[in-house]
Amino acid sequence: MSDSVVDKKRLGVRDMIKIRFAVVICCLLGIAIAGQAQQKGESKSYVLKATWMFDGKSNAVTSPGVVIVTDGQIMGVGANSAVPAGAQVIDLGDATLLPGFIDAHTHLTMMYSEDYARAALEGLRKPIPEMALDASVNARVTLMAGFTTVRDVGSSNYLDAGLRNAINRGVVPGPRMLVAVHAIGATGGHCDETGYREGALGPETGPDVGVVNGADEARRAVRLAHKYGATVIKTCATGGVLSLADAVDTPQLTQAELDALVDEAHALKLKAAAHAHGNEGAKRAVLAGIDSIEHGSFLQDDTLGLMKMRGTYYVPTLMAVQGLSEQIAKGVAIPPAIRVKADAAIASVHKTFAKAVTMGVKIGLGTDAAVYPHGRNAEEFHQMVDLGMKPIDALKAGTSNDADLLGLADKIGTLEAGKLADVVAVPGDPSQNIRQTEHVFFVMKEGKIYKNEPAAK
């Protein structure tokens, strides 16, 4: 047999193998595509039932509680809602269905600590990947507490943006996150690292890490934060409790700096929040058009009145006060400079909050998670009620009010047809006992069930 004949036979065998291989691949691809099409075409529906329901906007709970969910979206609410064929019925019993809770002031990438010196050292020694893993645990704990959305208002090393992205991709469980990347403030202020010798942390800080001097640098800092993933802008308009080198109530940004910062944030369609304990700094932020004042320990009537007139939200972070009070009661070794400021803020903020409620200032729920152990976010509800807020208004603060503050009212915050299916359940009726919010036993985020445990008795 000639070489040409052998070559032709070999070629024929190769061709047949290639053809068969191609047929197999096409079949597998066809099966995969058909499977994907079938998966996309299939609808996953739930009927969530409970004795009670709070829809996030009404002035009372209603009965019975019924929420219809299909493919991650609320399709109907109430006993008369149409039930899709084949829907899975989940009867949660003597409980209340509510919108997923929202925390407008968290620090999920920061760890709670009762040892200030050790925390400072760990911040310098821990590798960033380890910090990211710690943050993922905080995110899960927060979601399991019933908080399906958070506004995270201060991080470092882009940990918050990375955590947000991982949650969005389904890599780790956690709440929906709006992130600030880092807070923006003045040199030597609460949003700058203070308490170290010159050069200990490297070159002097600047707009790339949120430290600004002048209106132009404030604009640049906002643009840089936005460039690298910020979906909310956080600024420090006054000193803070936990920083070492500033008074708690002093203004730290000029009116021109705040005007530029807020104007740039709003031009980029981002909301802006201002850490502000002192009255003068808070007033400047309100005049600049800030969307919310955080903490507000020493707010006076003039600024509270301005906030009401302009619709500025007040986020009091009462759990931060609780966390500090618990540390003081335990005899934790708090640096003297911080202890003085903590005592002053604790003595004032409760009165300020009660006054804001009486004056009708818009109030959102935010906790300053990391100043107390992560996962206790829902205790903010009872803190508000203990200081004179009606339970139903406290529930609104942590649902529809926060959704409005975050600019997400068209997606979350209420149980309504067309909204994302963020639904939680608590035992009994939280409008009668607000501390039931601390016992979330069912958590659904965008139609996916993350927690479904027996209700606490």
Coordinates of C-alpha atoms in Angstrom, one line a residue:
M1 CA 0.0 0.0 0.0
S2 CA 1.4 3.4 -1.0
D3 CA 2.1 6.2 1.5
S4 CA -0.6 8.3 -0.2
V5 CA -3.3 5.7 0.4
V6 CA -2.2 5.3 4.1
D7 CA -2.2 9.0 4.5
K8 CA -5.7 9.3 3.1
K9 CA -7.0 6.5 5.4
R10 CA -5.3 8.2 8.4
L11 CA -6.9 11.5 7.3
G12 CA -10.3 9.9 7.1
V13 CA -10.0 8.4 10.6
R14 CA -9.0 11.8 12.0
D15 CA -11.9 13.5 10.2
M16 CA -14.3 11.0 11.6
I17 CA -13.0 11.6 15.1
K18 CA -13.2 15.3 14.7
I19 CA -16.8 15.0 13.4
R20 CA -17.8 12.8 16.2
F21 CA -16.1 15.1 18.8
A22 CA -17.9 18.1 17.3
V23 CA -21.2 16.3 17.4
V24 CA -20.7 15.4 21.1
I25 CA -19.7 19.0 21.9
C26 CA -22.8 20.4 20.0
C27 CA -25.0 18.0 21.9
L28 CA -23.6 19.0 25.3
L29 CA -23.9 22.6 24.4
G30 CA -27.4 22.1 23.3
I31 CA -28.3 20.3 26.5
A32 CA -26.6 23.1 28.6
I33 CA -28.4 25.9 26.6
A34 CA -31.7 24.1 26.9
G35 CA -31.1 23.6 30.7
Q36 CA -30.3 27.3 31.1
A37 CA -33.3 28.3 29.1
Q38 CA -35.5 26.0 31.2
Q39 CA -33.9 27.4 34.4
K40 CA -34.5 30.9 33.3
G41 CA -38.1 30.1 32.3
E42 CA -38.9 28.5 35.6
S43 CA -40.5 30.8 38.2
K44 CA -39.8 30.3 41.9
S45 CA -42.8 31.6 43.8
Y46 CA -43.5 31.8 47.6
V47 CA -46.5 32.6 49.6
L48 CA -45.3 34.0 53.0
K49 CA -47.9 33.9 55.7
A50 CA -48.0 35.2 59.3
T51 CA -50.6 36.4 61.7
W52 CA -49.5 40.1 61.3
M53 CA -47.8 42.3 58.7
F54 CA -46.2 45.7 58.8
D55 CA -45.9 47.1 55.3
G56 CA -43.3 49.8 56.2
K57 CA -45.5 52.8 55.5
S58 CA -48.8 52.3 57.4
N59 CA -49.5 53.5 60.9
A60 CA -50.4 50.1 62.2
V61 CA -49.8 46.4 61.6
T62 CA -52.5 44.5 59.8
S63 CA -53.8 41.0 59.9
P64 CA -53.4 38.5 58.2
G65 CA -49.9 38.9 56.8
V66 CA -49.5 37.6 53.3
V67 CA -46.7 38.4 50.8
I68 CA -46.5 36.8 47.4
V69 CA -43.0 36.5 45.9
T70 CA -42.0 35.5 42.4
D71 CA -38.4 35.5 41.1
G72 CA -37.1 37.8 43.8
Q73 CA -39.9 40.4 43.5
I74 CA -43.0 41.1 45.5
M75 CA -46.0 40.3 43.3
G76 CA -48.8 41.0 45.8
V77 CA -49.5 41.8 49.4
G78 CA -52.6 40.9 51.5
A79 CA -55.1 38.1 51.7
N80 CA -56.7 38.9 48.3
S81 CA -53.5 38.6 46.3
A82 CA -53.4 36.1 43.5
V83 CA -51.4 33.0 44.3
P84 CA -49.2 31.6 41.4
A85 CA -49.7 28.0 40.6
G86 CA -47.1 25.8 42.3
A87 CA -46.1 28.5 44.8
Q88 CA -44.4 27.2 48.0
V89 CA -46.4 28.2 51.1
I90 CA -44.3 29.2 54.1
D91 CA -46.5 29.7 57.2
L92 CA -44.6 31.5 59.9
G93 CA -47.3 31.4 62.4
D94 CA -47.8 33.9 65.2
A95 CA -45.4 36.4 63.8
T96 CA -45.1 39.7 61.9
L97 CA -43.9 40.0 58.3
L98 CA -41.9 43.3 57.7
P99 CA -39.7 44.8 55.0
G100 CA -36.0 43.9 55.4
F101 CA -34.5 46.2 57.9
I102 CA -32.1 48.9 56.8
D103 CA -29.1 50.3 58.8
A104 CA -28.0 53.7 57.5
H105 CA -24.7 53.8 59.4
T106 CA -22.5 50.8 59.6
H107 CA -18.8 49.9 59.4
L108 CA -18.8 46.3 58.4
T109 CA -15.1 46.2 57.6
M110 CA -14.2 47.3 61.1
M111 CA -14.0 45.0 64.1
Y112 CA -15.5 45.7 67.5
S113 CA -12.8 45.8 70.2
E114 CA -12.6 46.6 73.9
D115 CA -8.8 47.0 73.8
Y116 CA -7.9 50.3 72.1
A117 CA -4.2 49.6 72.1
R118 CA -4.6 46.1 70.6
A119 CA -7.0 47.3 68.0
A120 CA -4.6 50.0 66.9
L121 CA -1.8 47.4 66.6
E122 CA -3.9 44.9 64.7
G123 CA -4.8 47.7 62.3
L124 CA -1.2 48.0 61.5
R125 CA -0.3 44.3 61.5
K126 CA -3.2 42.5 59.9
P127 CA -2.9 41.7 56.2
I128 CA -5.7 43.2 54.1
P129 CA -6.9 39.8 53.0
E130 CA -7.4 38.8 56.6
M131 CA -9.4 42.1 57.2
A132 CA -11.6 41.2 54.2
L133 CA -12.3 37.7 55.7
D134 CA -13.2 39.3 59.0
A135 CA -15.5 41.7 57.2
S136 CA -17.4 38.9 55.4
V137 CA -18.2 37.4 58.8
N138 CA -19.6 40.8 60.0
A139 CA -21.7 41.0 56.8
R140 CA -23.3 37.6 57.4
V141 CA -24.1 38.3 61.0
T142 CA -25.7 41.6 60.0
L143 CA -27.9 39.9 57.4
M144 CA -28.9 37.2 59.8
A145 CA -30.1 39.9 62.2
G146 CA -32.6 40.9 59.6
F147 CA -30.7 43.8 57.9
T148 CA -31.0 43.3 54.2
T149 CA -29.5 46.7 53.3
V150 CA -26.8 48.9 54.9
R151 CA -25.2 52.2 54.2
D152 CA -21.5 51.6 55.1
V153 CA -20.0 55.0 55.8
G154 CA -16.3 54.6 56.4
S155 CA -13.7 52.0 55.5
S156 CA -10.1 51.7 54.2
N157 CA -8.1 49.9 51.6
Y158 CA -11.3 49.6 49.5
L159 CA -12.5 46.8 51.7
D160 CA -16.1 48.0 51.7
A161 CA -16.2 48.1 47.9
G162 CA -14.7 44.6 47.7
L163 CA -17.2 43.3 50.2
R164 CA -20.0 44.9 48.4
N165 CA -18.9 43.3 45.1
A166 CA -18.5 39.9 46.7
I167 CA -22.0 40.1 48.1
N168 CA -23.4 41.2 44.8
R169 CA -21.8 38.3 43.1
G170 CA -23.1 35.8 45.6
V171 CA -19.6 34.9 46.9
V172 CA -20.5 35.7 50.5
P173 CA -23.9 36.3 52.1
G174 CA -24.5 39.8 53.3
P175 CA -26.8 42.8 53.1
R176 CA -27.1 45.0 50.0
M177 CA -24.4 47.7 50.6
L178 CA -24.0 51.3 49.7
V179 CA -20.4 52.2 50.4
A180 CA -18.3 55.3 50.9
V181 CA -14.8 53.8 50.2
H182 CA -13.5 56.2 52.9
A183 CA -14.8 59.3 54.7
I184 CA -13.7 62.8 53.7
G185 CA -12.5 65.3 56.2
A186 CA -9.9 67.9 57.1
T187 CA -6.2 67.4 57.9
G188 CA -5.9 66.4 61.6
G189 CA -9.7 65.9 61.9
H190 CA -11.9 62.9 62.8
C191 CA -11.6 61.5 59.2
D192 CA -7.8 61.7 59.3
E193 CA -5.5 59.3 61.3
T194 CA -4.4 61.1 64.4
G195 CA -2.5 60.3 67.6
Y196 CA 0.7 59.1 65.9
R197 CA 4.1 60.8 65.5
E198 CA 4.8 62.6 62.2
G199 CA 5.7 60.1 59.5
A200 CA 4.7 57.0 61.5
L201 CA 2.1 56.0 58.9
G202 CA 4.0 57.2 55.9
P203 CA 3.5 60.4 53.8
E204 CA 1.1 63.1 54.9
T205 CA -2.5 62.2 53.9
G206 CA -4.3 63.8 51.0
P207 CA -7.5 63.7 48.8
D208 CA -6.7 60.2 47.6
V209 CA -7.5 58.9 51.1
G210 CA -10.2 61.6 51.8
V211 CA -8.2 64.2 53.6
V212 CA -8.7 67.7 52.1
N213 CA -7.9 71.4 52.5
G214 CA -9.9 73.7 50.4
A215 CA -13.0 73.4 48.2
D216 CA -11.1 72.2 45.1
E217 CA -9.5 69.3 47.1
A218 CA -13.0 68.5 48.5
R219 CA -14.3 68.1 45.0
R220 CA -11.3 66.0 44.0
A221 CA -11.8 63.7 47.0
V222 CA -15.4 63.1 46.0
R223 CA -14.5 62.4 42.4
L224 CA -11.7 59.9 43.5
A225 CA -14.1 58.1 45.9
H226 CA -16.7 57.8 43.1
K227 CA -14.0 56.6 40.7
Y228 CA -13.1 53.8 42.9
G229 CA -16.5 52.5 43.8
A230 CA -18.3 54.9 46.3
T231 CA -22.1 54.9 46.1
V232 CA -22.5 57.4 48.9
I233 CA -20.2 60.2 50.2
K234 CA -19.4 60.5 53.9
T235 CA -17.8 63.5 55.4
C236 CA -16.7 64.6 58.8
A237 CA -18.1 68.1 59.5
T238 CA -17.0 68.1 63.2
G239 CA -14.7 66.4 65.6
G240 CA -15.5 62.9 66.8
V241 CA -15.5 60.8 70.0
L242 CA -13.1 58.1 69.0
S243 CA -10.4 60.2 67.4
L244 CA -7.5 61.3 69.6
A245 CA -6.5 64.7 68.4
D246 CA -9.6 66.8 68.1
A247 CA -12.4 68.2 70.2
V248 CA -15.7 66.4 69.7
D249 CA -17.8 69.4 68.8
T250 CA -15.5 71.7 66.8
P251 CA -16.3 72.4 63.1
Q252 CA -13.7 70.8 60.8
L253 CA -14.7 71.9 57.3
T254 CA -15.4 75.4 56.1
Q255 CA -18.7 76.3 54.5
A256 CA -17.0 76.5 51.1
E257 CA -15.5 73.1 51.5
L258 CA -18.8 71.5 52.5
D259 CA -20.6 73.4 49.7
A260 CA -18.2 72.0 47.2
L261 CA -18.3 68.5 48.6
V262 CA -22.1 68.2 48.6
D263 CA -22.5 69.9 45.2
E264 CA -20.0 67.4 43.7
A265 CA -21.7 64.4 45.3
H266 CA -25.1 65.5 44.1
A267 CA -23.8 66.2 40.6
L268 CA -22.7 62.6 40.5
K269 CA -26.1 61.5 41.7
L270 CA -24.8 60.4 45.1
K271 CA -26.3 61.1 48.5
A272 CA -24.0 62.7 51.2
A273 CA -23.9 62.0 54.9
A274 CA -22.1 64.2 57.5
H275 CA -20.7 62.9 60.8
A276 CA -21.4 65.9 63.0
H277 CA -21.6 66.1 66.8
G278 CA -21.2 69.8 67.2
N279 CA -24.0 72.3 66.3
E280 CA -21.9 74.7 64.1
G281 CA -20.4 72.1 61.9
A282 CA -23.8 70.4 61.5
K283 CA -25.4 73.6 60.6
R284 CA -22.8 74.2 57.9
A285 CA -23.5 70.8 56.5
V286 CA -27.2 71.3 56.4
L287 CA -26.8 74.7 54.7
A288 CA -24.6 72.9 52.1
G289 CA -27.5 70.6 51.3
I290 CA -26.3 67.4 53.1
D291 CA -28.8 64.5 53.1
S292 CA -28.3 63.4 56.7
I293 CA -26.6 64.4 59.9
E294 CA -25.0 61.4 61.8
H295 CA -24.8 61.3 65.6
G296 CA -25.8 65.0 66.2
S297 CA -25.0 64.8 69.9
F298 CA -25.0 68.6 70.5
L299 CA -27.5 69.8 67.9
Q300 CA -29.4 73.0 69.0
D301 CA -32.9 74.2 68.1
D302 CA -31.7 76.4 65.3
T303 CA -30.0 73.5 63.4
L304 CA -32.9 71.1 64.2
G305 CA -35.3 73.6 62.9
L306 CA -33.3 74.1 59.7
M307 CA -33.1 70.3 59.3
K308 CA -36.9 70.0 59.5
M309 CA -37.4 72.9 57.0
R310 CA -35.0 71.4 54.5
G311 CA -36.0 67.7 55.0
T312 CA -32.5 66.7 56.3
Y313 CA -32.5 63.3 58.0
Y314 CA -31.2 62.8 61.5
V315 CA -29.4 59.5 62.1
P316 CA -28.7 59.4 65.8
T317 CA -26.7 56.1 66.1
L318 CA -27.9 55.5 69.6
M319 CA -26.3 52.0 69.7
A320 CA -22.9 53.7 69.5
V321 CA -23.8 55.4 72.8
Q322 CA -25.0 52.1 74.2
G323 CA -21.7 50.4 73.2
L324 CA -19.6 53.1 74.8
S325 CA -21.7 53.0 77.9
E326 CA -21.3 49.3 78.3
Q327 CA -17.5 49.6 77.9
I328 CA -17.4 52.3 80.6
A329 CA -19.6 50.1 82.9
K330 CA -17.2 47.2 82.4
G331 CA -14.2 49.4 83.3
V332 CA -12.6 49.1 79.8
A333 CA -9.4 51.1 79.6
I334 CA -10.5 53.9 77.4
P335 CA -7.8 56.6 76.6
P336 CA -8.5 59.7 78.7
A337 CA -9.0 62.0 75.8
I338 CA -11.7 59.7 74.4
R339 CA -13.3 59.1 77.7
V340 CA -14.0 62.9 78.2
K341 CA -15.6 63.2 74.8
A342 CA -17.6 60.0 75.3
D343 CA -19.0 61.2 78.6
A344 CA -20.1 64.5 77.0
A345 CA -21.8 62.9 74.0
I346 CA -23.6 60.3 76.2
A347 CA -24.9 63.0 78.4
S348 CA -26.3 65.1 75.5
V349 CA -27.4 62.8 72.6
H350 CA -30.5 61.3 74.3
K351 CA -31.9 64.8 75.0
T352 CA -31.1 65.9 71.4
F353 CA -32.9 62.8 70.0
A354 CA -36.0 63.4 72.1
K355 CA -36.1 67.0 71.0
A356 CA -35.8 66.0 67.3
V357 CA -38.7 63.6 67.7
T358 CA -40.9 66.4 69.3
M359 CA -39.9 68.9 66.6
G360 CA -40.8 66.4 63.8
V361 CA -37.3 66.1 62.2
K362 CA -37.1 63.2 59.7
I363 CA -35.3 60.3 61.5
G364 CA -33.5 57.4 60.0
L365 CA -32.2 54.3 61.7
G366 CA -28.4 53.9 61.9
T367 CA -26.3 52.2 64.5
D368 CA -22.6 52.8 64.0
A369 CA -22.0 49.1 64.0
A370 CA -18.4 48.3 65.1
V371 CA -18.7 50.7 68.1
Y372 CA -20.7 47.8 69.5
P373 CA -20.6 44.1 68.5
H374 CA -21.9 43.5 65.0
G375 CA -25.3 41.8 64.9
R376 CA -27.0 43.8 67.6
N377 CA -28.2 46.4 65.1
A378 CA -31.9 45.8 65.9
E379 CA -31.4 47.1 69.4
E380 CA -31.5 50.6 67.9
F381 CA -35.3 50.2 67.5
H382 CA -35.9 50.0 71.3
Q383 CA -33.3 52.7 71.9
M384 CA -35.5 55.0 69.9
V385 CA -38.7 53.9 71.6
D386 CA -37.2 54.2 75.0
L387 CA -36.6 57.9 74.3
G388 CA -40.2 58.7 73.3
M389 CA -40.6 57.6 69.6
K390 CA -43.7 55.6 68.8
P391 CA -42.9 51.9 68.0
I392 CA -44.6 52.2 64.6
D393 CA -42.4 55.3 63.8
A394 CA -39.3 53.4 64.9
L395 CA -40.2 50.6 62.5
K396 CA -40.6 53.2 59.7
A397 CA -37.2 54.7 60.6
G398 CA -35.6 51.3 59.9
T399 CA -37.5 50.6 56.7
S400 CA -39.3 53.2 54.6
N401 CA -37.5 56.2 56.0
D402 CA -34.1 54.7 55.5
A403 CA -35.0 53.6 52.0
D404 CA -35.9 57.2 51.2
L405 CA -32.7 58.5 52.7
L406 CA -30.6 56.0 50.7
G407 CA -32.4 56.9 47.5
L408 CA -33.8 53.4 47.2
A409 CA -37.5 53.9 48.0
D410 CA -38.5 52.6 44.5
K411 CA -36.8 49.3 45.3
I412 CA -37.0 48.5 49.0
G413 CA -38.3 49.7 52.4
T414 CA -42.0 48.7 52.0
L415 CA -43.9 45.5 51.2
E416 CA -45.5 46.5 47.9
A417 CA -46.0 44.9 44.6
G418 CA -43.0 45.6 42.3
K419 CA -40.5 46.0 45.2
L420 CA -37.6 43.7 45.7
A421 CA -38.5 40.8 47.9
D422 CA -36.7 41.7 51.1
V423 CA -38.8 40.3 53.9
V424 CA -38.1 39.4 57.5
A425 CA -40.3 37.9 60.2
V426 CA -40.2 38.4 64.0
P427 CA -42.3 36.7 66.7
G428 CA -45.5 38.4 67.8
D429 CA -46.3 42.0 67.2
P430 CA -43.4 44.5 67.3
S431 CA -45.7 47.5 67.5
Q432 CA -46.7 46.2 70.9
N433 CA -43.2 45.0 72.0
I434 CA -40.5 46.7 69.9
R435 CA -37.9 44.3 71.2
Q436 CA -39.3 41.5 69.1
T437 CA -37.2 43.1 66.3
E438 CA -34.2 41.6 68.1
H439 CA -35.5 38.1 67.4
V440 CA -35.6 37.9 63.6
F441 CA -36.1 34.2 62.6
F442 CA -36.8 34.5 58.9
V443 CA -34.8 36.5 56.4
M444 CA -35.4 36.8 52.7
K445 CA -33.3 39.0 50.4
E446 CA -34.4 39.4 46.8
G447 CA -36.4 36.3 47.0
K448 CA -33.7 34.1 48.4
I449 CA -34.2 32.6 51.9
Y450 CA -31.1 33.0 54.1
K451 CA -32.7 32.2 57.4
N452 CA -35.8 30.2 58.4
E453 CA -35.7 29.0 62.0
P454 CA -38.3 28.3 64.6
A455 CA -39.6 31.5 66.2
A456 CA -38.3 32.3 69.7
K457 CA -41.0 31.7 72.3

